[in-house]
Amino acid sequence: MATANKSTFIAVLMGSRSDQPVVNKAIEVLTSLEIPHEVRVISAHRSPQLLDKYVHTAEKNGCEVFIAAAGMAAHLAGAIAARTVKPVIGIPVDSTLNGWDALLSTVQMPPGVPVATVSIGVAGSQNAAHLAAQIIALKDSALNKRLNDLRRETAERLSAQSAL
Ligand code: RP5
């Protein structure tokens, strides 16, 4: 898994290795956009001390956005948001109840401690990476251009395929 250097990076966390197939979609997007990222498996419930240490260390080392994927009682993104004012994006993983449990656990944060929650599963995972990229692009003009190029290329490709 990729490890970021000291400059700005995105931290991608998952609550369990069983979340990895979903998280891989976010990693693919971050890699294709050439955004430095660091990937960790840390559970909010099973390894809370490690989570505490990781969030503070990552922030000190240049993490600008946290992405957190978890299933079931998905408190990972919220637990990160409780420890930092960097933007936190939550991916609800569809491991049980079609992901409804994780969606509600991730999105229903109390006022003042937001988690930007994307849709359930692989589509949400891709969007988490795109949203994180858009946040980083606020201060990175080269990345901003790559994102606009990607939107234009997608529109052109779909336009070319539009005739039935
Ligand atoms: C959550 O519980 C994890 O994010 C995972 O989605 C789910 C099940 O975890 P495992 O039992 O597969 O480790 O904390």
Short mmCIF file of N, CA and C and ligand atoms in Angstrom, two decimals:
data_model
loop_
_atom_site.label_atom_id
_atom_site.label_comp_id
_atom_site.label_asym_id
_atom_site.label_seq_id
_atom_site.Cartn_x
_atom_site.Cartn_y
_atom_site.Cartn_z
N MET A 1 0.83 -1.20 0.00
CA MET A 1 0.00 0.00 0.00
C MET A 1 0.87 1.26 0.00
N ALA A 2 0.37 2.30 -0.65
CA ALA A 2 1.17 3.51 -0.78
C ALA A 2 1.36 4.20 0.57
N THR A 3 2.54 4.77 0.76
CA THR A 3 2.78 5.57 1.95
C THR A 3 3.22 6.96 1.50
N ALA A 4 2.61 7.96 2.10
CA ALA A 4 2.89 9.33 1.67
C ALA A 4 4.21 9.82 2.23
N ASN A 5 4.79 10.83 1.57
CA ASN A 5 5.97 11.48 2.14
C ASN A 5 5.50 12.61 3.06
N LYS A 6 6.40 13.53 3.39
CA LYS A 6 6.08 14.56 4.38
C LYS A 6 5.13 15.65 3.88
N SER A 7 4.94 15.78 2.55
CA SER A 7 4.09 16.85 2.05
C SER A 7 2.61 16.47 2.21
N THR A 8 1.76 17.35 1.68
CA THR A 8 0.32 17.13 1.81
C THR A 8 -0.10 15.75 1.33
N PHE A 9 -0.95 15.10 2.09
CA PHE A 9 -1.45 13.79 1.65
C PHE A 9 -2.84 13.54 2.20
N ILE A 10 -3.46 12.51 1.66
CA ILE A 10 -4.78 12.08 2.12
C ILE A 10 -4.60 10.75 2.87
N ALA A 11 -5.19 10.67 4.05
CA ALA A 11 -5.16 9.42 4.80
C ALA A 11 -6.43 8.62 4.49
N VAL A 12 -6.24 7.36 4.13
CA VAL A 12 -7.37 6.48 3.83
C VAL A 12 -7.38 5.38 4.87
N LEU A 13 -8.43 5.36 5.68
CA LEU A 13 -8.52 4.35 6.74
C LEU A 13 -9.70 3.43 6.49
N MET A 14 -9.54 2.19 6.94
CA MET A 14 -10.68 1.25 6.91
C MET A 14 -10.72 0.53 8.25
N GLY A 15 -11.93 0.16 8.66
CA GLY A 15 -12.10 -0.45 9.96
C GLY A 15 -11.62 -1.88 10.04
N SER A 16 -11.56 -2.55 8.88
CA SER A 16 -11.17 -3.96 8.85
C SER A 16 -10.61 -4.27 7.46
N ARG A 17 -9.75 -5.27 7.41
CA ARG A 17 -9.26 -5.70 6.09
C ARG A 17 -10.41 -6.16 5.19
N SER A 18 -11.49 -6.58 5.80
CA SER A 18 -12.63 -7.03 4.98
C SER A 18 -13.26 -5.87 4.20
N ASP A 19 -12.92 -4.62 4.55
CA ASP A 19 -13.42 -3.45 3.81
C ASP A 19 -12.59 -3.14 2.57
N GLN A 20 -11.47 -3.85 2.41
CA GLN A 20 -10.51 -3.46 1.38
C GLN A 20 -11.06 -3.47 -0.06
N PRO A 21 -11.88 -4.45 -0.44
CA PRO A 21 -12.39 -4.41 -1.82
C PRO A 21 -13.12 -3.11 -2.14
N VAL A 22 -13.85 -2.57 -1.18
CA VAL A 22 -14.53 -1.28 -1.38
C VAL A 22 -13.51 -0.14 -1.40
N VAL A 23 -12.60 -0.15 -0.45
CA VAL A 23 -11.62 0.94 -0.33
C VAL A 23 -10.69 1.00 -1.54
N ASN A 24 -10.42 -0.16 -2.15
CA ASN A 24 -9.53 -0.18 -3.32
C ASN A 24 -9.99 0.77 -4.41
N LYS A 25 -11.30 0.98 -4.53
CA LYS A 25 -11.82 1.89 -5.56
C LYS A 25 -11.37 3.33 -5.30
N ALA A 26 -11.37 3.74 -4.03
CA ALA A 26 -10.89 5.08 -3.69
C ALA A 26 -9.40 5.19 -3.97
N ILE A 27 -8.68 4.13 -3.63
CA ILE A 27 -7.23 4.14 -3.84
C ILE A 27 -6.90 4.25 -5.33
N GLU A 28 -7.67 3.54 -6.16
CA GLU A 28 -7.46 3.62 -7.62
C GLU A 28 -7.61 5.05 -8.11
N VAL A 29 -8.65 5.74 -7.63
CA VAL A 29 -8.89 7.12 -8.07
C VAL A 29 -7.76 8.03 -7.60
N LEU A 30 -7.37 7.90 -6.34
CA LEU A 30 -6.29 8.76 -5.81
C LEU A 30 -4.99 8.52 -6.58
N THR A 31 -4.73 7.26 -6.89
CA THR A 31 -3.51 6.92 -7.64
C THR A 31 -3.56 7.51 -9.04
N SER A 32 -4.72 7.39 -9.70
CA SER A 32 -4.83 7.89 -11.08
C SER A 32 -4.73 9.42 -11.10
N LEU A 33 -5.11 10.08 -10.02
CA LEU A 33 -4.99 11.54 -9.95
C LEU A 33 -3.64 12.00 -9.39
N GLU A 34 -2.78 11.01 -9.12
CA GLU A 34 -1.42 11.29 -8.63
C GLU A 34 -1.43 12.07 -7.31
N ILE A 35 -2.34 11.69 -6.43
CA ILE A 35 -2.42 12.34 -5.12
C ILE A 35 -1.75 11.44 -4.07
N PRO A 36 -0.75 11.97 -3.35
CA PRO A 36 -0.12 11.17 -2.30
C PRO A 36 -1.15 10.73 -1.26
N HIS A 37 -1.06 9.47 -0.87
CA HIS A 37 -2.02 8.96 0.12
C HIS A 37 -1.37 7.86 0.93
N GLU A 38 -1.95 7.66 2.10
CA GLU A 38 -1.44 6.68 3.04
C GLU A 38 -2.64 5.82 3.45
N VAL A 39 -2.48 4.52 3.46
CA VAL A 39 -3.61 3.63 3.73
C VAL A 39 -3.36 2.84 5.01
N ARG A 40 -4.35 2.80 5.90
CA ARG A 40 -4.20 2.08 7.16
C ARG A 40 -5.48 1.32 7.50
N VAL A 41 -5.33 0.18 8.16
CA VAL A 41 -6.47 -0.56 8.72
C VAL A 41 -6.46 -0.30 10.21
N ILE A 42 -7.43 0.49 10.68
CA ILE A 42 -7.52 0.82 12.11
C ILE A 42 -8.99 0.83 12.50
N SER A 43 -9.34 0.10 13.51
CA SER A 43 -10.74 0.02 13.93
C SER A 43 -11.03 1.01 15.06
N ALA A 44 -12.13 1.73 14.92
CA ALA A 44 -12.55 2.66 15.98
C ALA A 44 -12.87 1.92 17.26
N HIS A 45 -13.35 0.68 17.13
CA HIS A 45 -13.79 -0.07 18.30
C HIS A 45 -12.73 -1.03 18.83
N ARG A 46 -11.99 -1.66 17.89
CA ARG A 46 -11.06 -2.70 18.32
C ARG A 46 -9.66 -2.16 18.64
N SER A 47 -9.33 -1.01 18.07
CA SER A 47 -7.99 -0.44 18.35
C SER A 47 -8.10 1.09 18.51
N PRO A 48 -8.87 1.53 19.52
CA PRO A 48 -9.09 2.98 19.67
C PRO A 48 -7.84 3.78 19.98
N GLN A 49 -6.90 3.19 20.75
CA GLN A 49 -5.67 3.95 21.08
C GLN A 49 -4.83 4.18 19.84
N LEU A 50 -4.78 3.15 18.98
CA LEU A 50 -4.02 3.28 17.73
C LEU A 50 -4.64 4.37 16.86
N LEU A 51 -5.97 4.40 16.82
CA LEU A 51 -6.65 5.43 16.02
C LEU A 51 -6.29 6.82 16.54
N ASP A 52 -6.35 6.99 17.84
CA ASP A 52 -6.03 8.27 18.46
C ASP A 52 -4.63 8.72 18.05
N LYS A 53 -3.68 7.82 18.18
CA LYS A 53 -2.28 8.12 17.85
C LYS A 53 -2.14 8.43 16.36
N TYR A 54 -2.79 7.61 15.54
CA TYR A 54 -2.63 7.79 14.09
C TYR A 54 -3.16 9.14 13.61
N VAL A 55 -4.33 9.53 14.08
CA VAL A 55 -4.94 10.79 13.61
C VAL A 55 -4.03 11.96 13.95
N HIS A 56 -3.50 11.99 15.15
CA HIS A 56 -2.65 13.11 15.55
C HIS A 56 -1.33 13.09 14.77
N THR A 57 -0.77 11.93 14.56
CA THR A 57 0.49 11.83 13.82
C THR A 57 0.29 12.21 12.36
N ALA A 58 -0.79 11.71 11.76
CA ALA A 58 -1.05 12.00 10.34
C ALA A 58 -1.23 13.50 10.14
N GLU A 59 -1.98 14.13 11.02
CA GLU A 59 -2.21 15.57 10.91
C GLU A 59 -0.88 16.32 11.02
N LYS A 60 -0.05 15.90 11.95
CA LYS A 60 1.26 16.54 12.12
C LYS A 60 2.13 16.36 10.87
N ASN A 61 1.96 15.22 10.19
CA ASN A 61 2.80 14.91 9.03
C ASN A 61 2.27 15.47 7.71
N GLY A 62 1.12 16.20 7.75
CA GLY A 62 0.66 16.83 6.51
C GLY A 62 -0.64 16.31 5.95
N CYS A 63 -1.34 15.46 6.68
CA CYS A 63 -2.63 14.97 6.19
C CYS A 63 -3.64 16.13 6.11
N GLU A 64 -4.24 16.31 4.95
CA GLU A 64 -5.20 17.41 4.75
C GLU A 64 -6.65 16.93 4.75
N VAL A 65 -6.86 15.66 4.41
CA VAL A 65 -8.21 15.10 4.37
C VAL A 65 -8.13 13.65 4.84
N PHE A 66 -9.10 13.24 5.63
CA PHE A 66 -9.20 11.83 6.04
C PHE A 66 -10.38 11.20 5.30
N ILE A 67 -10.15 10.01 4.75
CA ILE A 67 -11.23 9.19 4.21
C ILE A 67 -11.33 7.97 5.12
N ALA A 68 -12.55 7.63 5.53
CA ALA A 68 -12.70 6.48 6.44
C ALA A 68 -13.84 5.59 5.98
N ALA A 69 -13.53 4.32 5.79
CA ALA A 69 -14.53 3.35 5.36
C ALA A 69 -14.78 2.35 6.47
N ALA A 70 -16.05 2.09 6.74
CA ALA A 70 -16.38 1.08 7.75
C ALA A 70 -17.79 0.55 7.50
N GLY A 71 -18.02 -0.63 8.02
CA GLY A 71 -19.34 -1.25 7.89
C GLY A 71 -19.95 -1.45 9.26
N MET A 72 -21.13 -2.03 9.28
CA MET A 72 -21.90 -2.31 10.50
C MET A 72 -22.11 -1.02 11.31
N ALA A 73 -21.78 -1.02 12.62
CA ALA A 73 -21.89 0.21 13.43
C ALA A 73 -20.66 1.06 13.07
N ALA A 74 -20.78 1.78 11.97
CA ALA A 74 -19.60 2.40 11.33
C ALA A 74 -19.25 3.72 11.98
N HIS A 75 -18.45 3.64 13.04
CA HIS A 75 -18.10 4.84 13.80
C HIS A 75 -16.71 5.38 13.48
N LEU A 76 -16.02 4.74 12.53
CA LEU A 76 -14.64 5.15 12.28
C LEU A 76 -14.53 6.61 11.84
N ALA A 77 -15.34 7.00 10.84
CA ALA A 77 -15.25 8.39 10.35
C ALA A 77 -15.60 9.37 11.47
N GLY A 78 -16.62 9.07 12.23
CA GLY A 78 -17.01 9.95 13.33
C GLY A 78 -15.95 10.03 14.40
N ALA A 79 -15.30 8.92 14.67
CA ALA A 79 -14.25 8.91 15.70
C ALA A 79 -13.06 9.74 15.23
N ILE A 80 -12.79 9.73 13.94
CA ILE A 80 -11.71 10.59 13.40
C ILE A 80 -12.13 12.05 13.51
N ALA A 81 -13.37 12.33 13.09
CA ALA A 81 -13.87 13.71 13.12
C ALA A 81 -13.84 14.29 14.54
N ALA A 82 -13.98 13.43 15.54
CA ALA A 82 -13.93 13.89 16.93
C ALA A 82 -12.52 14.34 17.34
N ARG A 83 -11.52 13.93 16.52
CA ARG A 83 -10.12 14.18 16.90
C ARG A 83 -9.42 15.22 16.05
N THR A 84 -10.09 15.74 15.01
CA THR A 84 -9.43 16.68 14.10
C THR A 84 -10.47 17.61 13.47
N VAL A 85 -10.01 18.81 13.04
CA VAL A 85 -10.91 19.67 12.27
C VAL A 85 -10.57 19.60 10.77
N LYS A 86 -9.68 18.71 10.37
CA LYS A 86 -9.49 18.45 8.93
C LYS A 86 -10.78 17.80 8.41
N PRO A 87 -11.08 18.00 7.11
CA PRO A 87 -12.29 17.37 6.57
C PRO A 87 -12.21 15.84 6.65
N VAL A 88 -13.33 15.23 7.03
CA VAL A 88 -13.41 13.77 7.11
C VAL A 88 -14.54 13.30 6.19
N ILE A 89 -14.21 12.36 5.33
CA ILE A 89 -15.19 11.81 4.38
C ILE A 89 -15.44 10.35 4.77
N GLY A 90 -16.69 10.01 4.97
CA GLY A 90 -17.03 8.65 5.41
C GLY A 90 -17.63 7.82 4.28
N ILE A 91 -17.12 6.61 4.14
CA ILE A 91 -17.67 5.65 3.17
C ILE A 91 -18.39 4.55 3.94
N PRO A 92 -19.72 4.46 3.80
CA PRO A 92 -20.43 3.35 4.43
C PRO A 92 -20.22 2.05 3.61
N VAL A 93 -19.71 1.03 4.29
CA VAL A 93 -19.44 -0.24 3.60
C VAL A 93 -20.64 -1.17 3.76
N ASP A 94 -21.01 -1.81 2.67
CA ASP A 94 -22.20 -2.68 2.67
C ASP A 94 -21.84 -4.10 3.12
N SER A 95 -21.42 -4.23 4.39
CA SER A 95 -21.07 -5.58 4.87
C SER A 95 -22.28 -6.30 5.47
N THR A 96 -23.23 -5.55 6.04
CA THR A 96 -24.48 -6.14 6.54
C THR A 96 -25.64 -5.19 6.24
N LEU A 97 -26.87 -5.68 6.29
CA LEU A 97 -28.08 -4.87 6.09
C LEU A 97 -28.01 -4.00 4.84
N ASN A 98 -27.33 -4.49 3.80
CA ASN A 98 -27.13 -3.74 2.55
C ASN A 98 -26.45 -2.39 2.76
N GLY A 99 -25.80 -2.20 3.88
CA GLY A 99 -25.06 -0.96 4.14
C GLY A 99 -25.88 0.12 4.82
N TRP A 100 -27.18 -0.14 5.05
CA TRP A 100 -28.02 0.88 5.71
C TRP A 100 -27.52 1.18 7.11
N ASP A 101 -27.06 0.14 7.81
CA ASP A 101 -26.54 0.34 9.16
C ASP A 101 -25.33 1.27 9.14
N ALA A 102 -24.42 1.02 8.18
CA ALA A 102 -23.20 1.83 8.08
C ALA A 102 -23.52 3.25 7.61
N LEU A 103 -24.47 3.36 6.68
CA LEU A 103 -24.84 4.70 6.18
C LEU A 103 -25.35 5.57 7.32
N LEU A 104 -26.29 5.03 8.09
CA LEU A 104 -26.87 5.84 9.18
C LEU A 104 -25.84 6.11 10.28
N SER A 105 -25.01 5.13 10.57
CA SER A 105 -23.98 5.33 11.60
C SER A 105 -22.98 6.40 11.18
N THR A 106 -22.71 6.48 9.87
CA THR A 106 -21.70 7.43 9.39
C THR A 106 -22.28 8.84 9.24
N VAL A 107 -23.49 8.92 8.72
CA VAL A 107 -24.03 10.23 8.34
C VAL A 107 -24.64 11.00 9.51
N GLN A 108 -25.13 10.31 10.52
CA GLN A 108 -25.91 10.98 11.58
C GLN A 108 -25.02 11.54 12.68
N MET A 109 -24.15 12.46 12.29
CA MET A 109 -23.23 13.06 13.26
C MET A 109 -23.90 14.22 14.00
N PRO A 110 -23.49 14.46 15.24
CA PRO A 110 -24.07 15.58 15.98
C PRO A 110 -23.55 16.92 15.43
N PRO A 111 -24.34 17.99 15.58
CA PRO A 111 -23.93 19.30 15.07
C PRO A 111 -22.56 19.72 15.60
N GLY A 112 -21.73 20.25 14.69
CA GLY A 112 -20.40 20.72 15.08
C GLY A 112 -19.29 19.74 14.79
N VAL A 113 -19.65 18.49 14.51
CA VAL A 113 -18.62 17.47 14.22
C VAL A 113 -19.04 16.73 12.94
N PRO A 114 -18.87 17.39 11.77
CA PRO A 114 -19.40 16.80 10.54
C PRO A 114 -18.55 15.67 9.96
N VAL A 115 -19.24 14.75 9.31
CA VAL A 115 -18.59 13.77 8.42
C VAL A 115 -19.30 13.89 7.07
N ALA A 116 -18.54 14.19 6.03
CA ALA A 116 -19.10 14.26 4.68
C ALA A 116 -19.30 12.82 4.20
N THR A 117 -20.53 12.39 4.19
CA THR A 117 -20.82 10.97 3.93
C THR A 117 -21.20 10.76 2.47
N VAL A 118 -20.51 9.83 1.82
CA VAL A 118 -20.81 9.50 0.43
C VAL A 118 -21.73 8.28 0.39
N SER A 119 -22.09 7.86 -0.82
CA SER A 119 -23.04 6.75 -0.94
C SER A 119 -22.39 5.42 -0.54
N ILE A 120 -23.24 4.41 -0.38
CA ILE A 120 -22.81 3.10 0.11
C ILE A 120 -21.96 2.37 -0.94
N GLY A 121 -20.86 1.78 -0.48
CA GLY A 121 -20.11 0.84 -1.31
C GLY A 121 -19.17 1.46 -2.32
N VAL A 122 -18.97 0.76 -3.45
CA VAL A 122 -17.89 1.13 -4.38
C VAL A 122 -18.09 2.50 -5.05
N ALA A 123 -19.33 2.86 -5.35
CA ALA A 123 -19.56 4.19 -5.95
C ALA A 123 -19.19 5.28 -4.95
N GLY A 124 -19.58 5.07 -3.71
CA GLY A 124 -19.23 6.02 -2.66
C GLY A 124 -17.72 6.10 -2.47
N SER A 125 -17.07 4.96 -2.58
CA SER A 125 -15.62 4.91 -2.41
C SER A 125 -14.93 5.77 -3.47
N GLN A 126 -15.39 5.64 -4.71
CA GLN A 126 -14.81 6.47 -5.79
C GLN A 126 -15.10 7.95 -5.52
N ASN A 127 -16.31 8.26 -5.11
CA ASN A 127 -16.66 9.66 -4.86
C ASN A 127 -15.92 10.24 -3.65
N ALA A 128 -15.62 9.40 -2.69
CA ALA A 128 -14.84 9.88 -1.54
C ALA A 128 -13.48 10.39 -2.03
N ALA A 129 -12.88 9.65 -2.94
CA ALA A 129 -11.58 10.06 -3.47
C ALA A 129 -11.71 11.32 -4.32
N HIS A 130 -12.77 11.40 -5.14
CA HIS A 130 -12.97 12.60 -5.96
C HIS A 130 -13.20 13.83 -5.07
N LEU A 131 -14.01 13.66 -4.03
CA LEU A 131 -14.29 14.78 -3.14
C LEU A 131 -13.03 15.22 -2.39
N ALA A 132 -12.27 14.26 -1.92
CA ALA A 132 -11.00 14.60 -1.25
C ALA A 132 -10.08 15.34 -2.22
N ALA A 133 -10.05 14.89 -3.46
CA ALA A 133 -9.22 15.55 -4.48
C ALA A 133 -9.69 16.98 -4.69
N GLN A 134 -10.98 17.19 -4.73
CA GLN A 134 -11.51 18.55 -4.93
C GLN A 134 -11.14 19.46 -3.77
N ILE A 135 -11.12 18.91 -2.57
CA ILE A 135 -10.72 19.71 -1.40
C ILE A 135 -9.24 20.08 -1.51
N ILE A 136 -8.40 19.12 -1.84
CA ILE A 136 -6.97 19.39 -1.99
C ILE A 136 -6.73 20.39 -3.13
N ALA A 137 -7.55 20.28 -4.19
CA ALA A 137 -7.39 21.14 -5.38
C ALA A 137 -7.68 22.61 -5.09
N LEU A 138 -8.35 22.90 -3.99
CA LEU A 138 -8.58 24.31 -3.63
C LEU A 138 -7.27 25.07 -3.51
N LYS A 139 -6.21 24.34 -3.13
CA LYS A 139 -4.91 25.00 -2.97
C LYS A 139 -3.84 24.39 -3.90
N ASP A 140 -4.28 23.64 -4.92
CA ASP A 140 -3.33 22.96 -5.81
C ASP A 140 -3.84 23.13 -7.24
N SER A 141 -3.30 24.13 -7.94
CA SER A 141 -3.84 24.45 -9.27
C SER A 141 -3.58 23.35 -10.29
N ALA A 142 -2.48 22.61 -10.16
CA ALA A 142 -2.20 21.52 -11.10
C ALA A 142 -3.25 20.41 -10.94
N LEU A 143 -3.59 20.11 -9.72
CA LEU A 143 -4.62 19.10 -9.47
C LEU A 143 -5.99 19.61 -9.94
N ASN A 144 -6.25 20.88 -9.71
CA ASN A 144 -7.50 21.48 -10.17
C ASN A 144 -7.65 21.29 -11.68
N LYS A 145 -6.54 21.48 -12.40
CA LYS A 145 -6.57 21.30 -13.86
C LYS A 145 -6.83 19.83 -14.22
N ARG A 146 -6.16 18.91 -13.50
CA ARG A 146 -6.38 17.48 -13.79
C ARG A 146 -7.84 17.10 -13.58
N LEU A 147 -8.46 17.65 -12.54
CA LEU A 147 -9.86 17.33 -12.27
C LEU A 147 -10.78 17.88 -13.37
N ASN A 148 -10.48 19.11 -13.81
CA ASN A 148 -11.29 19.69 -14.90
C ASN A 148 -11.08 18.93 -16.20
N ASP A 149 -9.83 18.52 -16.47
CA ASP A 149 -9.54 17.73 -17.67
C ASP A 149 -10.32 16.42 -17.64
N LEU A 150 -10.34 15.79 -16.48
CA LEU A 150 -11.03 14.51 -16.34
C LEU A 150 -12.54 14.68 -16.60
N ARG A 151 -13.13 15.72 -16.05
CA ARG A 151 -14.56 15.99 -16.28
C ARG A 151 -14.83 16.19 -17.78
N ARG A 152 -13.93 16.97 -18.44
CA ARG A 152 -14.13 17.26 -19.86
C ARG A 152 -13.99 15.98 -20.69
N GLU A 153 -12.96 15.17 -20.38
CA GLU A 153 -12.76 13.92 -21.12
C GLU A 153 -13.96 12.99 -20.96
N THR A 154 -14.48 12.92 -19.74
CA THR A 154 -15.65 12.05 -19.49
C THR A 154 -16.84 12.53 -20.31
N ALA A 155 -17.07 13.84 -20.32
CA ALA A 155 -18.20 14.40 -21.08
C ALA A 155 -18.02 14.13 -22.57
N GLU A 156 -16.78 14.30 -23.07
CA GLU A 156 -16.52 14.07 -24.51
C GLU A 156 -16.73 12.61 -24.87
N ARG A 157 -16.26 11.71 -23.99
CA ARG A 157 -16.41 10.27 -24.27
C ARG A 157 -17.89 9.90 -24.31
N LEU A 158 -18.66 10.40 -23.35
CA LEU A 158 -20.09 10.07 -23.29
C LEU A 158 -20.83 10.69 -24.46
N SER A 159 -20.39 11.88 -24.86
CA SER A 159 -21.02 12.54 -26.00
C SER A 159 -20.79 11.73 -27.28
N ALA A 160 -19.56 11.21 -27.43
CA ALA A 160 -19.24 10.39 -28.60
C ALA A 160 -20.04 9.09 -28.62
N GLN A 161 -20.45 8.61 -27.44
CA GLN A 161 -21.18 7.34 -27.34
C GLN A 161 -22.69 7.55 -27.24
N SER A 162 -23.16 8.79 -27.43
CA SER A 162 -24.56 9.07 -27.10
C SER A 162 -25.57 8.54 -28.11
N ALA A 163 -25.11 8.35 -29.37
CA ALA A 163 -26.05 7.86 -30.39
C ALA A 163 -26.37 6.39 -30.16
N LEU A 164 -27.68 6.03 -30.21
CA LEU A 164 -28.06 4.61 -30.01
C LEU A 164 -28.12 3.88 -31.34
C1 RP5 B 1 -16.52 -2.86 10.89
O1 RP5 B 1 -17.07 -4.10 11.05
C2 RP5 B 1 -15.54 -2.99 9.75
O2 RP5 B 1 -15.37 -1.75 9.12
C3 RP5 B 1 -16.17 -4.02 8.86
O3 RP5 B 1 -16.91 -3.42 7.82
C4 RP5 B 1 -17.12 -4.75 9.80
C5 RP5 B 1 -16.79 -6.20 9.97
O4 RP5 B 1 -15.45 -6.34 10.35
P1 RP5 B 1 -14.73 -7.76 10.31
O5 RP5 B 1 -15.46 -8.63 11.31
O6 RP5 B 1 -14.84 -8.28 8.90
O7 RP5 B 1 -13.30 -7.51 10.72
O8 RP5 B 1 -15.89 -2.41 12.04
#
